[in-house]
Amino acid sequence: MLPRALVLMKMTAVIVKGETDAEFEVKSYNNIVFLPRRTMRSDFWFVKAYLKSLILVFVLGLSLTNARAGDNIEFNRRATVTAQILAGISPVVGDPAIERLTKLEAFAEHEKWMASQWSQVRNRISATESWRAHEVKIQNAQNRTLLYPFSGPDFLNAYILFPDHPRYVFFSLERPGTLPDLESVTPAQFGKLLQDVRDAFHDIFQRNYFITDYMNKQLTTPWLRGTVPVMATMMALMNLRIVRIEPIDLFPDLTRAYDAPDATHHPRRIMRSVRIDFVGANGGTPQQLYYISLDATDKALEFYPGFLDWVGRHRPATALLKSASYLLHDNQFEKVRAIILATADFVIQDDTGIPFRFLNQPPWHVKLYGRYSKPTMKGLRYGYQPDLDAAYKAKPDLPELPFPFGYHWKGRQSGLIMANR
């Protein structure tokens, strides 16, 4: 259950104090907040900014439609259509502001590229779904939470592997950002936005994981900001509908203290979070995705002493760890490793997740798939696991893994560890 302290983040007009004073408008459509690009001359405008004015209420108005017959669940048309456009899908709308974009050559090019790439990804998804149906047996999945540390915006793998989980909790460094406001973009800006989307999806489509260093650039362009547009686009590709997207604040008192202009004691990266509710194309009970942006090192978590307790309350839990840069092998992440081991009773991961020695002991039961390959990350001083290597070699007839999973994505070199207790 979520703590009662969970509240909507205050979204206010921002007044910047710096070389130039300026106010800019914050627009809200159907629970989505669209923020304009900054126009300040100072590169440090956000550091100097402080939140003022009244709390903006997230309104439902404007175009909540398409409720399933006999069901009260309605999806958010504005957010869903925006996600479909980013996914290269022509939405069925009667909105001239959107239809003008689908008639542009830039959209035709984007539609063709996404369709071509997605047809190849669908083969991978089909293999994953077949494997999941045969191998992944989780009782009461409809009552569980999926924990996905170091997720980035990888909703795709989370949903393919665990489609029945009602709640997903992601946490990662990348900022959540917002959906772009398609009503106000010019044709030239729209073309740049779609190119940014293609750049952001290149690695997840080809390799089945994001490259962190590339994401730092791909998700901070003038047109594509944060993980929310990427996760929403993935939902559109999976034929899902967005019910709402809303900023949340798990610890509002801490946020106010750390955001204060005169704050001297604050984390280098202040927590920002968002919740996305979504449903299938035919409606049904909404599922929830919580995305928390924070530094999850032991030292940085001292600024948020309640965060790991909040994670630990999501029982029963499943954990997914993949392409995680071997962070849980590092003693800087002992707290996250401990809370995952304590909270989750079912784990699917590659070799970059929890070190094998923690799972290869009672009460855990482990099953291996595919093959083990030594880490190839440049400059990595740890990550190779002799015990995991020996466990694979001791069982040469292990079942194949029919899809790429983790860094060794070429030529069926991937390995997967499934553990339960």
XYZ file of C-alpha atoms in Angstrom:
421
model
C 0.000 0.000 0.000
C 1.134 3.555 -0.619
C 1.806 5.752 2.412
C -0.751 8.382 3.280
C 1.991 10.946 2.897
C 1.941 10.415 -0.868
C 0.644 13.650 -2.369
C 0.618 15.391 -5.691
C 3.726 17.399 -6.325
C 3.079 21.121 -6.313
C 3.294 22.391 -9.845
C 3.609 26.155 -9.949
C 4.560 28.944 -12.239
C 8.323 29.362 -12.020
C 9.844 32.786 -11.530
C 13.544 32.872 -12.294
C 15.842 35.241 -10.468
C 18.974 35.856 -12.473
C 20.215 38.033 -15.269
C 16.659 38.401 -16.505
C 13.401 38.051 -14.591
C 10.791 36.123 -16.511
C 7.555 34.320 -15.931
C 6.306 31.601 -18.183
C 3.026 29.818 -18.464
C 2.461 26.254 -17.297
C -0.255 24.530 -19.335
C -2.182 21.514 -18.146
C -4.290 19.186 -20.241
C -6.135 16.221 -18.793
C -3.745 15.618 -15.905
C -0.699 16.215 -18.099
C 1.580 19.145 -17.418
C 3.339 20.574 -20.467
C 6.317 22.785 -19.666
C 7.754 25.106 -22.305
C 11.417 25.169 -23.128
C 13.560 27.552 -21.115
C 14.337 30.894 -22.668
C 16.702 32.216 -20.009
C 20.183 33.375 -20.904
C 21.701 31.937 -17.736
C 22.769 28.297 -17.926
C 22.122 28.025 -14.205
C 18.546 29.251 -14.290
C 17.041 26.171 -12.663
C 19.440 26.276 -9.734
C 18.322 29.827 -9.005
C 14.666 29.135 -9.502
C 12.199 28.752 -6.689
C 8.626 27.638 -6.649
C 5.984 30.245 -5.949
C 2.347 31.021 -6.558
C -0.663 28.700 -6.151
C -0.826 24.960 -6.654
C -2.036 24.200 -10.136
C -4.867 21.715 -10.082
C -4.593 18.939 -12.666
C -7.837 19.048 -14.557
C -9.643 16.283 -16.295
C -11.660 18.395 -18.834
C -10.974 18.829 -22.505
C -11.400 15.333 -23.962
C -11.693 12.340 -21.708
C -13.381 9.870 -23.993
C -13.634 6.292 -25.054
C -14.829 4.686 -21.849
C -15.341 0.977 -22.157
C -19.010 0.015 -22.231
C -20.191 -0.780 -18.714
C -16.907 0.438 -17.207
C -16.158 3.743 -15.479
C -12.504 3.739 -16.512
C -11.744 6.426 -19.077
C -8.415 6.950 -20.739
C -6.726 10.272 -21.247
C -7.147 11.104 -24.892
C -4.522 13.849 -25.016
C -1.769 11.741 -23.454
C -2.694 8.614 -25.408
C -2.764 10.450 -28.750
C 0.571 12.126 -28.009
C 2.125 8.742 -27.218
C 0.676 7.247 -30.414
C 2.111 10.049 -32.530
C 5.564 9.499 -30.965
C 5.172 5.777 -31.674
C 4.460 6.445 -35.359
C 0.821 5.412 -35.041
C -1.867 7.515 -36.703
C -4.510 8.088 -34.025
C -8.209 8.263 -34.743
C -8.907 11.850 -33.739
C -10.940 14.770 -34.874
C -8.457 17.337 -33.597
C -7.102 19.657 -36.320
C -4.054 20.494 -34.183
C -3.042 16.820 -34.282
C -4.229 15.973 -37.770
C -2.014 18.698 -39.254
C 1.017 16.830 -37.884
C 0.052 13.431 -39.287
C -0.094 14.946 -42.782
C 3.536 16.090 -42.661
C 6.305 14.271 -44.492
C 8.229 14.081 -41.206
C 5.477 11.933 -39.716
C 5.319 9.661 -42.772
C 9.063 9.065 -42.477
C 8.762 8.422 -38.735
C 5.787 6.105 -39.202
C 7.737 4.020 -41.719
C 10.830 3.776 -39.498
C 8.895 2.823 -36.370
C 6.825 0.222 -38.225
C 9.937 -1.390 -39.686
C 11.758 -1.478 -36.358
C 8.725 -2.611 -34.408
C 8.085 -5.550 -36.735
C 11.545 -6.874 -35.824
C 11.039 -6.170 -32.126
C 7.737 -8.041 -32.270
C 9.645 -11.223 -33.131
C 11.705 -10.759 -29.976
C 8.589 -10.047 -27.955
C 6.878 -13.187 -29.255
C 9.880 -15.298 -28.235
C 9.910 -13.671 -24.790
C 6.188 -14.176 -24.302
C 6.408 -17.852 -25.272
C 9.301 -18.381 -22.862
C 7.448 -16.528 -20.102
C 4.295 -18.596 -20.543
C 6.283 -21.818 -20.227
C 8.856 -20.881 -17.574
C 7.597 -18.050 -15.352
C 5.098 -19.308 -12.818
C 4.212 -16.632 -10.284
C 1.249 -17.252 -8.018
C -1.133 -14.339 -7.413
C 0.673 -12.149 -9.927
C -2.370 -9.870 -9.959
C -1.586 -8.878 -6.351
C 2.129 -8.197 -6.751
C 4.422 -5.229 -7.356
C 7.317 -5.322 -9.797
C 10.458 -3.611 -8.480
C 12.832 -2.515 -11.240
C 15.956 -0.746 -9.915
C 18.152 1.118 -12.425
C 15.346 0.744 -14.949
C 15.725 3.878 -16.994
C 12.594 4.130 -19.168
C 12.494 0.379 -19.911
C 8.767 -0.234 -19.582
C 8.954 -2.603 -22.547
C 10.767 -5.491 -20.843
C 8.911 -4.999 -17.568
C 5.522 -5.292 -19.228
C 6.458 -8.172 -21.539
C 7.804 -10.264 -18.670
C 5.222 -9.270 -16.049
C 2.041 -8.077 -17.787
C -0.259 -9.142 -14.946
C 1.396 -7.154 -12.157
C -0.916 -4.284 -11.145
C 1.904 -2.021 -9.958
C 5.398 -1.272 -11.259
C 8.000 0.638 -9.238
C 10.955 1.909 -11.282
C 13.815 3.934 -9.870
C 16.732 5.334 -11.802
C 18.879 8.438 -12.267
C 17.146 9.793 -15.372
C 14.622 12.578 -14.858
C 10.923 11.845 -15.559
C 10.313 14.945 -17.659
C 6.995 15.502 -19.436
C 5.189 14.687 -22.642
C 5.738 17.247 -25.407
C 2.913 19.624 -26.201
C 2.091 18.756 -29.804
C -0.462 21.534 -30.140
C 2.216 24.203 -30.103
C 5.049 22.656 -32.144
C 5.931 23.971 -35.563
C 6.515 21.533 -38.442
C 10.280 22.025 -38.105
C 10.188 21.397 -34.374
C 7.986 18.354 -34.903
C 10.524 16.861 -37.292
C 13.297 17.349 -34.740
C 11.158 15.790 -32.009
C 10.503 12.669 -34.089
C 14.210 12.347 -34.902
C 14.952 12.557 -31.169
C 12.453 9.758 -30.560
C 14.154 7.552 -33.142
C 17.536 8.248 -31.585
C 16.207 7.380 -28.123
C 14.726 4.079 -29.317
C 17.651 2.909 -31.434
C 19.449 0.916 -28.718
C 16.408 -0.609 -27.009
C 15.149 -1.773 -30.401
C 18.495 -3.162 -31.536
C 20.069 -4.404 -28.281
C 17.092 -4.662 -25.900
C 18.655 -2.240 -23.433
C 19.458 1.458 -23.111
C 23.017 2.759 -22.926
C 23.243 5.099 -19.937
C 25.788 7.513 -21.412
C 23.694 7.915 -24.545
C 20.490 8.416 -22.548
C 22.012 11.394 -20.782
C 21.954 13.174 -24.150
C 18.966 11.521 -25.793
C 16.543 12.403 -22.999
C 17.657 16.001 -22.515
C 17.139 17.497 -25.972
C 15.113 20.690 -26.475
C 12.194 18.545 -27.711
C 12.429 15.221 -25.864
C 12.701 15.614 -22.109
C 12.977 12.719 -19.675
C 11.730 9.150 -19.392
C 7.993 9.861 -19.513
C 7.810 10.376 -23.312
C 9.744 7.137 -23.885
C 7.637 5.063 -21.479
C 4.424 6.522 -22.903
C 5.585 5.700 -26.435
C 6.246 2.115 -25.355
C 2.729 1.938 -23.956
C 1.356 3.069 -27.304
C 3.425 0.448 -29.133
C 1.975 -2.200 -26.785
C -1.553 -0.962 -27.636
C -2.153 0.418 -24.145
C -4.071 3.560 -23.211
C -2.924 6.167 -20.707
C -5.434 7.053 -18.006
C -3.374 9.743 -16.292
C 0.144 11.043 -15.812
C 0.766 13.046 -12.682
C 3.831 14.221 -10.771
C 3.982 12.818 -7.239
C 6.064 13.634 -4.209
C 6.825 10.818 -1.774
C 8.430 13.155 0.754
C 7.007 16.674 0.329
C 8.603 18.086 3.482
C 12.048 17.064 2.279
C 11.364 18.403 -1.209
C 10.412 21.803 0.182
C 13.523 21.888 2.356
C 15.918 20.821 -0.401
C 14.317 23.098 -3.017
C 14.485 26.184 -0.785
C 16.677 28.952 -2.278
C 18.733 29.149 0.902
C 19.140 25.374 1.350
C 22.752 24.456 2.117
C 22.233 20.759 2.852
C 20.619 18.880 -0.008
C 21.358 15.967 -2.342
C 23.076 16.627 -5.637
C 20.021 15.105 -7.312
C 16.689 15.955 -5.690
C 14.060 13.234 -6.013
C 11.444 13.749 -8.724
C 8.685 11.227 -9.328
C 5.728 10.544 -11.559
C 2.843 8.105 -11.650
C 1.319 6.769 -14.869
C -1.964 4.845 -14.822
C -2.722 2.816 -17.948
C -5.195 0.261 -19.273
C -5.535 -2.067 -22.243
C -7.221 -0.978 -25.455
C -10.494 -2.482 -24.225
C -10.352 -0.884 -20.790
C -10.270 -2.872 -17.580
C -8.649 -2.235 -14.225
C -5.856 0.351 -14.486
C -2.274 -0.639 -13.772
C 0.129 1.813 -12.183
C 3.710 2.729 -12.956
C 5.657 4.714 -10.367
C 8.875 6.185 -11.693
C 11.249 7.691 -9.119
C 14.298 9.630 -10.209
C 17.032 9.655 -7.571
C 20.620 8.771 -6.784
C 20.385 5.316 -5.175
C 23.907 5.111 -3.763
C 24.082 4.425 -0.023
C 25.468 7.892 0.663
C 22.808 9.723 -1.370
C 19.966 7.716 0.201
C 20.834 9.281 3.554
C 18.945 12.331 2.270
C 15.817 10.161 1.872
C 15.815 7.820 4.889
C 12.216 6.763 4.230
C 12.684 5.697 0.615
C 13.862 2.152 1.224
C 11.066 1.667 3.789
C 8.616 2.797 1.111
C 10.065 0.283 -1.349
C 9.931 -2.439 1.316
C 6.206 -1.957 1.855
C 5.468 -3.218 -1.659
C 5.021 -6.862 -0.739
C 4.563 -9.352 -2.284
C 7.119 -8.231 -4.819
C 8.934 -9.441 -7.900
C 12.279 -7.947 -8.919
C 13.644 -7.370 -12.417
C 17.304 -6.467 -12.912
C 18.940 -6.252 -16.315
C 21.688 -4.248 -17.990
C 22.318 -2.675 -14.585
C 26.028 -1.855 -15.011
C 26.872 -4.335 -12.206
C 25.920 -1.652 -9.687
C 24.702 -4.134 -7.075
C 28.182 -5.681 -7.139
C 29.517 -2.357 -5.848
C 29.601 -1.674 -2.106
C 28.117 1.768 -2.804
C 24.732 0.086 -3.405
C 24.517 -2.278 -0.442
C 21.263 -0.732 0.842
C 19.380 -1.210 -2.424
C 20.680 -4.755 -2.722
C 19.541 -5.523 0.821
C 16.032 -4.117 0.372
C 15.513 -6.043 -2.889
C 16.622 -9.291 -1.246
C 14.353 -8.614 1.727
C 11.280 -7.500 -0.233
C 11.213 -9.619 -3.389
C 10.592 -13.352 -3.297
C 10.882 -13.815 -7.059
C 13.761 -12.428 -9.136
C 14.520 -12.408 -12.837
C 17.880 -10.894 -13.732
C 21.017 -11.124 -15.788
C 24.543 -11.273 -14.346
C 24.559 -7.484 -13.772
C 21.963 -7.755 -10.987
C 22.309 -9.230 -7.506
C 25.622 -11.149 -7.214
C 25.026 -14.874 -7.619
C 26.438 -15.707 -4.185
C 23.470 -13.998 -2.506
C 20.973 -16.126 -4.432
C 22.851 -19.407 -4.540
C 21.995 -20.250 -0.933
C 18.883 -21.104 1.125
C 16.096 -20.073 1.092
C 16.564 -19.208 -2.585
C 16.055 -21.678 -5.426
C 17.837 -20.804 -8.645
C 17.337 -21.819 -12.265
C 19.777 -20.797 -15.002
C 19.085 -20.200 -18.685
C 21.275 -19.534 -21.675
C 24.975 -19.120 -21.043
C 27.369 -17.093 -18.941
C 29.698 -14.616 -20.610
C 32.321 -12.584 -18.809
C 31.702 -8.835 -18.473
C 33.051 -6.783 -21.346
C 32.383 -3.259 -20.024
C 35.438 -1.071 -20.458
C 37.163 -0.070 -17.245
C 35.086 -2.426 -15.071
C 37.144 -3.727 -12.135
C 34.483 -6.112 -10.876
C 31.528 -8.072 -12.213
C 33.105 -11.377 -13.174
C 31.585 -14.131 -10.996
C 33.612 -17.352 -10.835
C 30.810 -19.108 -8.910
C 28.246 -18.243 -11.588
C 30.665 -19.258 -14.324
C 31.189 -22.612 -12.553
C 27.439 -23.133 -12.104
C 26.887 -22.745 -15.849
C 29.789 -25.029 -16.736
C 28.513 -27.681 -14.316
C 25.287 -27.954 -16.338
C 26.119 -27.933 -20.054
C 22.576 -28.930 -20.983
C 20.923 -25.808 -19.588
C 17.881 -24.590 -21.551
C 18.543 -21.981 -24.214
C 17.312 -18.445 -23.817
C 15.419 -17.594 -27.028
C 15.722 -13.809 -26.741
C 18.506 -11.273 -25.992
C 18.703 -10.300 -22.338
C 21.433 -8.029 -21.018
C 24.696 -6.859 -22.477
C 25.537 -10.056 -24.374
C 22.756 -9.613 -26.892
C 24.356 -10.982 -30.042
C 24.227 -14.588 -31.210
C 22.350 -16.135 -28.295
C 25.084 -15.311 -25.799
C 22.638 -14.046 -23.174
C 22.099 -15.616 -19.792
C 19.219 -15.291 -17.359
C 18.925 -16.128 -13.662
C 15.521 -16.890 -12.170
C 15.347 -17.208 -8.384
C 12.501 -17.632 -5.933
C 12.043 -18.346 -2.238
